[in-house]
Coordinates of C-alpha atoms in Angstrom, one line a residue:
M707 CA 39.6 1.6 -32.2
R708 CA 36.7 1.5 -30.1
G709 CA 39.1 1.5 -27.2
G710 CA 41.0 4.6 -28.3
E711 CA 37.7 6.6 -28.6
A712 CA 36.7 5.9 -24.8
P713 CA 39.6 7.9 -23.5
E714 CA 38.9 10.5 -26.0
K715 CA 35.5 10.8 -24.6
E716 CA 36.5 10.7 -21.0
E717 CA 38.9 13.7 -21.9
V718 CA 36.2 15.8 -23.5
V719 CA 33.5 15.1 -20.4
V720 CA 36.2 16.3 -17.8
M721 CA 37.2 19.3 -20.0
E722 CA 33.4 20.3 -20.3
E723 CA 33.3 19.9 -16.5
F724 CA 36.2 22.2 -15.9
L725 CA 35.2 24.9 -18.4
G726 CA 31.6 24.7 -17.9
P727 CA 29.6 26.4 -15.3
Q728 CA 30.2 25.2 -11.9
A729 CA 27.2 24.0 -9.8
E730 CA 28.7 25.6 -6.6
Y731 CA 29.3 29.0 -8.5
N732 CA 26.9 31.7 -7.7
E733 CA 27.3 34.5 -9.9
E734 CA 25.1 36.7 -8.0
E735 CA 26.9 35.8 -4.6
E736 CA 30.1 36.6 -6.1
E737 CA 29.3 40.1 -7.4
R738 CA 27.9 40.7 -3.9
K739 CA 31.1 40.1 -2.3
Y740 CA 33.1 42.0 -4.9
Y741 CA 31.0 45.2 -4.3
R742 CA 31.4 44.4 -0.5
R743 CA 35.0 44.8 -1.2
K744 CA 34.6 47.8 -2.9
R745 CA 32.7 49.3 -0.3
L746 CA 35.5 48.6 2.4
G747 CA 38.0 50.1 -0.1
V748 CA 36.1 53.0 0.1
I749 CA 36.1 53.1 3.9
K750 CA 39.6 52.4 3.7
N751 CA 40.4 55.4 1.6
V752 CA 38.3 58.0 3.9
L753 CA 40.3 56.7 7.1
A754 CA 43.5 57.0 5.1
A755 CA 43.1 60.4 3.9
S756 CA 41.8 61.3 7.4
V757 CA 44.8 60.2 9.3
G758 CA 47.1 61.2 6.4
A759 CA 46.1 64.8 6.7
M760 CA 45.9 64.8 10.5
I761 CA 49.6 63.3 10.7
V762 CA 50.7 66.1 8.3
Y763 CA 49.2 68.9 10.1
S764 CA 50.0 67.7 13.3
V765 CA 54.0 67.7 12.4
Y766 CA 53.6 71.2 10.4
M767 CA 51.9 73.0 13.3
G768 CA 53.9 71.5 16.3
L769 CA 57.1 72.3 14.2
L770 CA 55.9 75.8 13.3
Q771 CA 55.0 76.5 16.9
M772 CA 58.4 75.2 18.5
Q773 CA 60.4 77.1 15.9
L774 CA 58.8 80.6 16.1
I775 CA 59.1 80.0 20.3
L776 CA 62.5 79.3 20.0
H777 CA 63.1 82.1 17.3
Y778 CA 61.3 84.7 19.7
D779 CA 63.7 84.2 22.6
M780 CA 66.8 87.0 22.5
T781 CA 69.1 84.9 23.9
Y782 CA 68.5 81.7 21.7
R783 CA 68.8 84.2 18.7
E784 CA 72.0 85.9 19.8
V785 CA 73.9 82.7 21.2
K786 CA 72.9 80.3 18.1
Y787 CA 72.5 82.7 15.1
S788 CA 73.7 86.1 15.9
N789 CA 74.1 87.5 12.6
L790 CA 71.4 85.9 10.7
G791 CA 68.4 87.9 11.7
L792 CA 66.2 84.9 12.6
E793 CA 63.4 87.6 13.4
D794 CA 63.4 89.1 9.7
I795 CA 63.4 85.4 8.5
D796 CA 60.4 84.3 10.6
R797 CA 58.7 87.4 9.1
K798 CA 59.3 86.2 5.8
M799 CA 58.7 82.8 6.2
L800 CA 55.0 83.6 7.8
M801 CA 54.4 86.0 4.9
G802 CA 55.4 83.3 2.4
I803 CA 52.9 80.9 4.2
N804 CA 50.3 83.5 4.6
V805 CA 50.3 85.6 1.4
T806 CA 51.3 82.9 -1.2
P807 CA 47.7 81.2 -1.1
I808 CA 45.7 84.0 -2.3
I809 CA 46.9 83.3 -6.0
G810 CA 45.6 79.5 -5.6
L811 CA 42.6 80.1 -7.6
L812 CA 44.7 80.6 -10.4
Y813 CA 46.3 77.2 -10.5
T814 CA 44.7 74.8 -8.2
P815 CA 42.1 73.2 -10.8
V816 CA 44.9 73.0 -13.2
L817 CA 47.1 71.2 -10.7
I818 CA 44.3 68.8 -9.7
R819 CA 43.3 67.8 -13.0
F820 CA 46.9 67.7 -14.3
L821 CA 48.2 65.3 -11.4
G822 CA 44.7 63.7 -10.1
T823 CA 43.1 64.2 -6.8
K824 CA 45.1 61.6 -5.0
W825 CA 48.4 62.6 -6.3
M826 CA 47.8 66.1 -5.6
M827 CA 47.3 65.0 -1.8
F828 CA 50.3 63.1 -2.1
L829 CA 52.6 65.8 -3.5
A830 CA 51.4 68.6 -1.0
S831 CA 52.1 66.2 1.8
G832 CA 55.6 66.1 0.4
I833 CA 56.0 69.7 0.3
Y834 CA 54.8 69.7 4.0
A835 CA 57.7 67.4 4.6
L836 CA 60.0 69.5 2.8
F837 CA 59.3 72.1 5.2
V838 CA 60.4 70.0 8.1
S839 CA 63.5 68.9 6.5
T840 CA 64.7 72.6 6.1
N841 CA 64.7 73.1 9.7
Y842 CA 68.0 70.8 10.0
W843 CA 69.8 73.8 8.5
E844 CA 68.0 77.2 9.3
R845 CA 68.9 79.4 6.9
Y846 CA 67.1 82.4 4.6
Y847 CA 67.6 80.3 1.6
T848 CA 66.0 77.0 3.5
L849 CA 63.3 78.3 5.4
V850 CA 61.7 81.3 3.4
P851 CA 61.5 79.0 -0.2
S852 CA 59.8 76.1 1.7
A853 CA 57.5 78.2 3.3
V854 CA 56.3 79.9 0.2
A855 CA 56.3 76.2 -1.3
I856 CA 53.7 75.6 1.6
G857 CA 51.8 78.7 0.8
V858 CA 51.5 77.4 -2.6
A859 CA 50.2 73.8 -1.5
I860 CA 47.7 74.8 1.1
V861 CA 44.7 75.6 -1.5
P862 CA 45.7 72.7 -3.6
F863 CA 45.9 70.3 -0.7
W864 CA 42.6 71.2 1.2
A865 CA 40.6 71.5 -2.4
S866 CA 41.8 67.8 -3.1
L867 CA 40.7 66.5 0.2
G868 CA 37.4 68.1 0.0
N869 CA 36.9 66.5 -3.6
Y870 CA 38.5 63.1 -2.3
I871 CA 36.3 62.6 0.6
T872 CA 33.0 63.7 -1.4
R873 CA 33.9 61.6 -4.3
M874 CA 34.4 58.6 -1.8
A875 CA 31.0 59.1 -0.8
Q876 CA 29.5 59.2 -4.3
Q877 CA 31.7 55.9 -5.1
Y878 CA 30.0 54.5 -2.0
Y879 CA 26.7 55.2 -3.2
E880 CA 27.2 53.5 -6.5
Y881 CA 28.8 50.3 -4.6
V882 CA 25.8 49.9 -2.6
N883 CA 23.3 50.2 -5.0
Y884 CA 25.5 48.7 -8.2
K885 CA 22.2 47.2 -9.5
E886 CA 20.5 50.3 -10.5
E887 CA 20.4 51.3 -14.0
H888 CA 21.7 54.9 -13.4
V889 CA 24.9 53.2 -11.8
Q890 CA 25.5 50.8 -14.2
E891 CA 25.2 53.2 -17.1
Q892 CA 27.2 55.9 -15.0
K893 CA 24.4 58.3 -15.3
K894 CA 24.2 61.6 -13.1
L895 CA 22.9 60.2 -9.6
P896 CA 19.6 61.1 -8.4
K897 CA 19.5 64.3 -6.6
G898 CA 19.9 63.7 -2.7
A899 CA 21.0 60.0 -3.3
C900 CA 24.2 60.2 -1.9
H901 CA 23.7 62.8 0.8
S902 CA 23.7 60.5 3.9
Y903 CA 27.3 59.3 3.1
I904 CA 28.5 62.9 2.5
I905 CA 27.4 63.7 5.7
I906 CA 29.0 60.7 7.5
F907 CA 32.4 60.6 5.6
H908 CA 33.0 64.3 6.0
S909 CA 32.1 64.0 9.8
V910 CA 34.5 61.1 10.2
F911 CA 37.3 63.1 8.3
H912 CA 36.6 66.2 10.7
I913 CA 36.8 63.9 14.0
I914 CA 40.1 62.4 12.9
F915 CA 41.7 65.7 11.6
H916 CA 41.0 68.0 14.3
L917 CA 43.0 65.5 16.6
S918 CA 45.8 67.1 14.8
F919 CA 45.6 70.1 17.2
V920 CA 46.2 67.6 20.0
F921 CA 49.2 65.8 18.6
A922 CA 50.8 69.1 17.5
E923 CA 51.2 70.0 21.2
F924 CA 53.4 67.0 21.7
P925 CA 56.7 68.6 21.0
M926 CA 56.0 71.6 22.9
R927 CA 54.5 69.5 26.1
L928 CA 57.3 66.8 26.0
V929 CA 60.3 68.9 25.2
L930 CA 59.9 72.5 25.1
N931 CA 57.9 73.0 28.1
D932 CA 60.7 72.3 30.7
Y933 CA 63.1 75.2 29.2
L934 CA 60.0 77.9 29.6
H935 CA 60.2 80.7 32.3
E936 CA 57.3 80.6 34.8
S937 CA 54.7 83.4 34.3
N938 CA 56.1 85.7 36.7
H939 CA 59.2 86.3 34.5
I940 CA 57.3 86.3 31.0
L941 CA 54.5 88.5 32.2
C942 CA 56.4 90.7 34.4
N943 CA 55.7 94.0 32.1
V944 CA 52.3 93.0 31.0
K945 CA 49.8 95.4 32.2
T946 CA 46.5 94.5 30.1
C947 CA 45.2 91.5 28.8
G948 CA 41.9 90.4 26.9
A949 CA 40.0 93.1 24.8
A950 CA 41.7 95.9 25.9
V951 CA 45.0 94.6 24.2
S952 CA 46.5 96.3 21.1
G953 CA 48.7 93.3 19.1
V954 CA 49.3 90.3 20.6
I955 CA 50.5 90.7 24.2
P956 CA 52.1 94.1 24.8
G957 CA 55.0 93.8 27.2
F958 CA 55.6 90.3 26.8
N959 CA 59.2 89.3 27.8
T960 CA 61.8 89.1 25.0
T961 CA 63.3 86.2 27.1
V962 CA 61.3 82.9 27.6
L963 CA 63.7 80.1 27.9
T964 CA 65.3 79.4 31.4
R965 CA 68.3 77.7 29.2
L966 CA 68.7 76.5 25.6
P967 CA 67.9 73.3 24.6
R968 CA 70.7 71.3 23.5
S969 CA 71.3 71.1 19.4
M970 CA 71.2 67.3 19.4
L971 CA 67.6 67.3 21.3
L972 CA 66.2 69.8 18.7
I973 CA 67.7 67.4 15.9
Q974 CA 66.1 64.1 17.4
V975 CA 62.9 66.0 17.7
E976 CA 63.0 67.2 14.0
S977 CA 63.9 63.5 13.1
V978 CA 60.8 62.3 14.8
L979 CA 58.7 64.9 13.2
M980 CA 60.3 63.8 9.8
G981 CA 59.8 60.4 10.3
F982 CA 55.8 61.0 10.9
A983 CA 55.6 63.4 7.7
F984 CA 56.9 60.5 5.7
L985 CA 54.6 58.5 7.1
G986 CA 51.9 60.7 6.0
M987 CA 53.3 60.8 2.7
I988 CA 53.2 57.1 2.3
I989 CA 49.5 56.8 3.4
F990 CA 48.4 59.1 0.9
L991 CA 50.4 57.0 -1.6
V992 CA 49.9 53.4 -0.6
L993 CA 46.3 53.3 1.4
C994 CA 44.4 56.0 -0.8
G995 CA 42.9 54.7 -4.1
A996 CA 42.1 57.0 -7.0
A997 CA 39.1 59.2 -6.7
Y998 CA 38.1 58.8 -10.3
R999 CA 38.2 55.9 -12.6
P1000 CA 40.8 56.4 -15.6
T1001 CA 38.4 57.0 -18.1
E1002 CA 37.0 60.0 -16.0
E1003 CA 40.5 61.3 -15.3
I1004 CA 41.1 61.6 -19.1
D1005 CA 37.5 63.1 -19.4
L1006 CA 38.3 65.5 -16.8
R1007 CA 41.6 66.5 -18.3
S1008 CA 40.3 66.7 -22.2
I1009 CA 38.1 69.5 -21.8
G1010 CA 41.0 71.8 -22.5
W1011 CA 43.5 73.5 -20.1
G1012 CA 42.0 77.2 -20.8
N1013 CA 38.6 75.9 -19.8
I1014 CA 39.9 74.6 -16.6
F1015 CA 41.4 77.9 -15.9
Q1016 CA 38.6 79.8 -16.5
L1017 CA 35.9 77.5 -14.6
P1018 CA 36.5 78.5 -11.1
F1019 CA 35.7 82.0 -11.9
K1020 CA 32.7 81.2 -14.0
H1021 CA 31.6 79.2 -10.9
L1022 CA 31.1 82.3 -9.2
R1023 CA 28.1 83.4 -11.0
D1024 CA 26.2 80.6 -8.9
Y1025 CA 24.2 82.4 -6.5
R1026 CA 25.0 79.6 -4.0
L1027 CA 28.6 79.8 -3.9
R1028 CA 28.4 83.6 -3.9
L1029 CA 26.0 83.7 -0.7
L1030 CA 28.4 81.2 0.9
C1031 CA 31.5 83.4 0.6
P1032 CA 31.0 85.4 3.7
F1033 CA 30.9 81.9 5.7
F1034 CA 34.1 80.5 3.8
I1035 CA 35.8 83.8 5.1
Y1036 CA 34.5 83.4 8.6
S1037 CA 35.7 79.7 8.7
G1038 CA 39.1 80.8 7.9
F1039 CA 39.0 83.7 10.5
E1040 CA 37.7 81.6 13.3
V1041 CA 40.2 78.9 13.3
L1042 CA 43.1 81.1 13.1
F1043 CA 41.9 83.7 16.0
A1044 CA 41.3 80.4 18.6
V1045 CA 44.8 79.3 17.5
T1046 CA 46.6 82.6 17.5
G1047 CA 44.2 85.4 18.8
F1048 CA 42.3 83.9 21.8
S1049 CA 45.2 81.2 23.0
L1050 CA 47.4 84.0 23.2
S1051 CA 46.0 87.4 24.1
Y1052 CA 43.7 85.8 26.4
G1053 CA 45.2 82.6 27.4
V1054 CA 49.2 83.1 27.5
C1055 CA 48.5 86.9 28.9
I1056 CA 46.8 85.4 31.8
L1057 CA 48.3 81.8 32.3
G1058 CA 51.7 82.0 30.8
L1059 CA 53.5 80.5 28.2
K1060 CA 53.5 77.0 29.8
S1061 CA 49.7 77.0 29.5
L1062 CA 49.5 77.2 25.8
W1063 CA 49.7 73.6 25.1
L1064 CA 46.8 73.0 27.5
L1065 CA 44.3 75.4 25.5
I1066 CA 45.2 74.2 22.2
V1067 CA 44.9 70.5 23.3
V1068 CA 41.3 71.1 24.8
Y1069 CA 40.3 73.2 21.7
G1070 CA 41.4 70.1 19.4
L1071 CA 39.6 67.7 21.8
S1072 CA 36.4 69.6 21.7
C1073 CA 36.6 70.1 17.9
S1074 CA 37.0 66.3 17.4
V1075 CA 34.4 65.1 19.6
F1076 CA 31.9 67.8 18.5
S1077 CA 32.6 67.3 15.0
S1078 CA 30.4 64.0 15.7
L1079 CA 27.3 66.3 16.3
S1080 CA 27.2 67.2 12.1
L1081 CA 25.7 63.6 12.0
C1082 CA 22.2 65.3 13.3
I1083 CA 21.8 66.5 9.7
L1084 CA 20.7 63.0 8.9
R1085 CA 17.7 63.5 10.8
L1086 CA 17.5 67.5 11.1
P1087 CA 17.6 70.3 8.7
R1088 CA 21.0 70.8 7.3
W1089 CA 20.8 74.6 8.4
L1090 CA 20.9 73.6 12.2
C1091 CA 24.5 72.6 12.2
L1092 CA 25.8 75.9 10.8
M1093 CA 23.4 78.0 12.8
S1094 CA 24.0 76.4 15.8
G1095 CA 27.8 77.1 15.6
A1096 CA 27.0 80.6 14.7
A1097 CA 25.2 81.0 17.8
V1098 CA 27.6 79.8 19.9
H1099 CA 30.4 81.8 18.4
F1100 CA 28.2 85.1 18.6
V1101 CA 27.7 84.6 22.3
L1102 CA 31.3 84.0 22.8
L1103 CA 32.4 86.8 20.7
V1104 CA 30.0 89.3 22.6
A1105 CA 31.6 88.1 26.0
L1106 CA 35.1 88.2 24.8
L1107 CA 34.4 91.8 23.8
A1108 CA 33.6 92.8 27.4
W1109 CA 36.3 90.6 29.0
S1110 CA 39.4 92.8 29.6
L1111 CA 42.0 92.5 32.7
H1112 CA 43.9 95.5 33.5
I1113 CA 47.0 93.9 35.7
K1114 CA 47.8 96.6 38.5
E1115 CA 50.2 94.5 40.9
P1116 CA 51.8 91.7 39.0
P1117 CA 51.9 88.8 39.0
I1118 CA 48.3 88.0 39.3
K1119 CA 46.6 84.4 40.3
G1120 CA 46.2 83.2 36.8
T1121 CA 44.8 79.7 38.0
W1122 CA 41.7 81.8 39.2
Y1123 CA 41.0 82.3 35.2
L1124 CA 41.8 78.7 34.3
G1125 CA 38.2 77.5 34.5
P1126 CA 36.5 80.3 32.7
L1127 CA 39.4 79.8 29.7
I1128 CA 38.9 76.2 29.5
V1129 CA 35.1 76.6 29.2
I1130 CA 35.3 79.2 26.4
T1131 CA 37.8 77.1 24.9
V1132 CA 35.6 74.0 24.6
L1133 CA 32.8 76.4 23.5
W1134 CA 34.7 77.7 20.8
G1135 CA 35.8 74.2 19.6
L1136 CA 32.0 73.4 19.7
G1137 CA 31.3 76.2 17.4
T1138 CA 34.2 75.6 15.0
A1139 CA 33.5 71.8 14.6
L1140 CA 29.8 72.8 13.7
N1141 CA 31.3 75.3 11.1
K1142 CA 33.9 73.4 9.8
T1143 CA 32.0 70.2 9.4
G1144 CA 28.9 72.0 8.2
V1145 CA 30.2 74.0 5.4
S1146 CA 32.3 71.1 4.0
T1147 CA 29.3 68.7 4.0
L1148 CA 27.0 71.5 2.7
I1149 CA 29.0 72.0 -0.5
G1150 CA 29.1 68.4 -0.8
M1151 CA 25.4 68.0 -1.0
L1152 CA 24.9 70.9 -3.2
Y1153 CA 27.1 69.7 -5.6
A1154 CA 26.6 65.9 -5.1
E1155 CA 25.6 64.8 -8.3
E1156 CA 28.0 67.2 -10.1
K1157 CA 31.0 64.9 -9.7
E1158 CA 32.7 67.0 -12.5
R1159 CA 32.3 70.4 -10.5
L1160 CA 34.1 69.1 -6.9
D1161 CA 37.3 70.3 -7.5
F1162 CA 36.0 73.8 -8.8
V1163 CA 33.8 74.4 -5.6
Y1164 CA 36.1 72.9 -3.2
T1165 CA 39.1 75.4 -4.7
I1166 CA 36.5 78.3 -4.4
Y1167 CA 35.9 77.6 -0.5
H1168 CA 39.5 77.0 0.6
W1169 CA 40.6 80.1 -1.6
W1170 CA 38.2 82.3 0.2
Q1171 CA 39.7 80.7 3.2
A1172 CA 43.2 81.6 2.4
I1173 CA 41.9 85.2 1.9
A1174 CA 41.0 85.1 5.4
I1175 CA 44.3 84.1 6.7
F1176 CA 45.9 86.6 4.8
I1177 CA 43.4 89.1 6.3
V1178 CA 44.6 87.6 9.8
Y1179 CA 48.1 88.3 9.1
L1180 CA 47.5 91.7 8.3
W1181 CA 45.6 92.6 11.5
S1182 CA 48.1 91.2 13.7
N1183 CA 48.8 94.4 15.4
M1184 CA 45.4 95.7 15.5
P1185 CA 43.5 96.1 18.5
M1186 CA 41.6 93.3 20.1
R1187 CA 38.1 95.0 19.7
A1188 CA 38.7 95.9 16.4
K1189 CA 39.5 92.0 15.5
L1190 CA 36.4 91.0 17.8
S1191 CA 34.3 93.4 15.8
I1192 CA 35.3 91.9 12.4
L1193 CA 34.6 88.6 13.4
L1194 CA 31.1 89.5 14.7
A1195 CA 30.3 91.3 11.7
T1196 CA 31.7 88.7 9.3
L1197 CA 29.4 86.2 11.2
L1198 CA 26.3 88.2 11.2
V1199 CA 26.7 88.7 7.4
A1200 CA 27.5 85.1 6.8
C1201 CA 24.3 84.1 8.7
Y1202 CA 22.2 86.5 6.8
C1203 CA 23.7 85.4 3.6
Y1204 CA 23.1 81.7 4.2
W1205 CA 19.6 82.5 5.2
V1206 CA 19.0 84.1 1.7
M1207 CA 20.6 81.1 0.0
E1208 CA 18.4 78.5 1.7
H1209 CA 15.1 80.8 0.9
R1210 CA 16.0 80.9 -3.0
L1211 CA 16.7 76.9 -2.6
A1212 CA 13.2 76.7 -0.9
R1213 CA 11.5 78.6 -3.7
D1214 CA 13.4 76.3 -6.1
V1215 CA 15.7 79.4 -7.6
R1216 CA 17.7 77.4 -10.2
P1217 CA 21.5 78.3 -9.8
R1218 CA 23.4 79.8 -12.8
L1219 CA 26.0 77.2 -13.3
P1220 CA 28.5 77.6 -16.5
R1221 CA 28.4 74.8 -19.0
I1222 CA 31.4 72.2 -18.9
P1223 CA 32.7 71.5 -22.4
R1224 CA 32.5 68.0 -23.7
P1225 CA 35.6 66.1 -23.7
R1226 CA 37.8 66.4 -26.6
H1227 CA 39.5 63.2 -27.3
K1228 CA 42.6 63.3 -29.8
V1229 CA 42.3 60.2 -32.3
S1230 CA 45.3 59.6 -34.4
S1231 CA 45.0 57.7 -37.7
L1232 CA 47.8 55.4 -38.7
A1233 CA 48.4 56.2 -42.6

């Protein structure tokens, strides 16, 4: 019996050594490694969302630009689509893209909370891919519905992106300070605790995203540029450029192509763009993690769909959002003016269509590089970023108001004006970078401790931008001086309202925030 007990005791000892605490196991070290992996995951999410958005918009803007140039050419329309009425299709397509987003405030929060932030970004990127696919078969019933779908997706896509980047900053703070009591108990973050991460993450996002202007010009530069006429043909009937222009470019030649691109070449270009559109979708799907914990997602939906629908309107009671609305509108004005107003009525009107890609590339690089300047908010007052961008744009708007060119004996030497146009483009990109990054960062900082409100406030921000896009669409035939005057007036009002907001915050005036109802969880009892 004693001989049989010894093996049993040895087995018990071995089992205790196996199941008991390991001498080499350091719980604190393992916990530290776990949260380090979590922090790396958050950085991966930010980079993935930034690259995904950059790819999606590179494809969208590049295809739309190439499509509009081809459809503008009278020979292309008559030879390839003589009885389709491409001009009318393009007008309705632009109307769908620019007009539909004005109703975005009605459905965006409901969509984001129903689908989740990550899945909303994925679905919206799929709609952009759908728009690319419809260009294989250019018909009214393919192009116009897909353009309307893009108009529906614009506000949810951008509201989800702003919400996602800010949430990543909050998560990064939680993973850095995982030992803090308020983090372990999932309480509201201390005021200003994650501001530095918000500044850094939004800066990184805009540095990467603004490269979309650069990559969007690849189809134009590598494919379409070889088929364009020289400036002396395209601009032969143009008499005025700059501030004296009414519309876009009066007298612009309706024949811009020297010869028609082969259909197979266009299909190959669209296939490459389609591949990148799918790549953007896959990045959102595979590399972007969830913005909220599963329990938080349930709580966000459980306040009731009626409340979710009403809360964006109720948040407009907050004086901070009301006073930032002029900046939201100006933010939409100035980007579209740079890529449609200045680049066409000043750049193309003087240099010719072959130089359009250069101006847009310079603008995109300038926006990307100067977006890093918003990191100065880490050490300097936050108003410096927005006010610096506004000051740069104020000077440029005054200069553009005074710059008009009357062409008496065409063709003019467009290269004489290339240097000044490049300088203005770079400076405008500087102002755009400080403006876009500054506004997104400011919203994140104001609502950093209110993670259940982020989708509402970013929806309001991008909805006002959609209103600005709609206004720019309406003013296309107005005189250039009227457009510049509207921009200048909006900028001055935005600066004044922002100063009032900061003054009230300095006086510690409490904003009127709507109460968010407590989650209502349905509990089913088994009889």
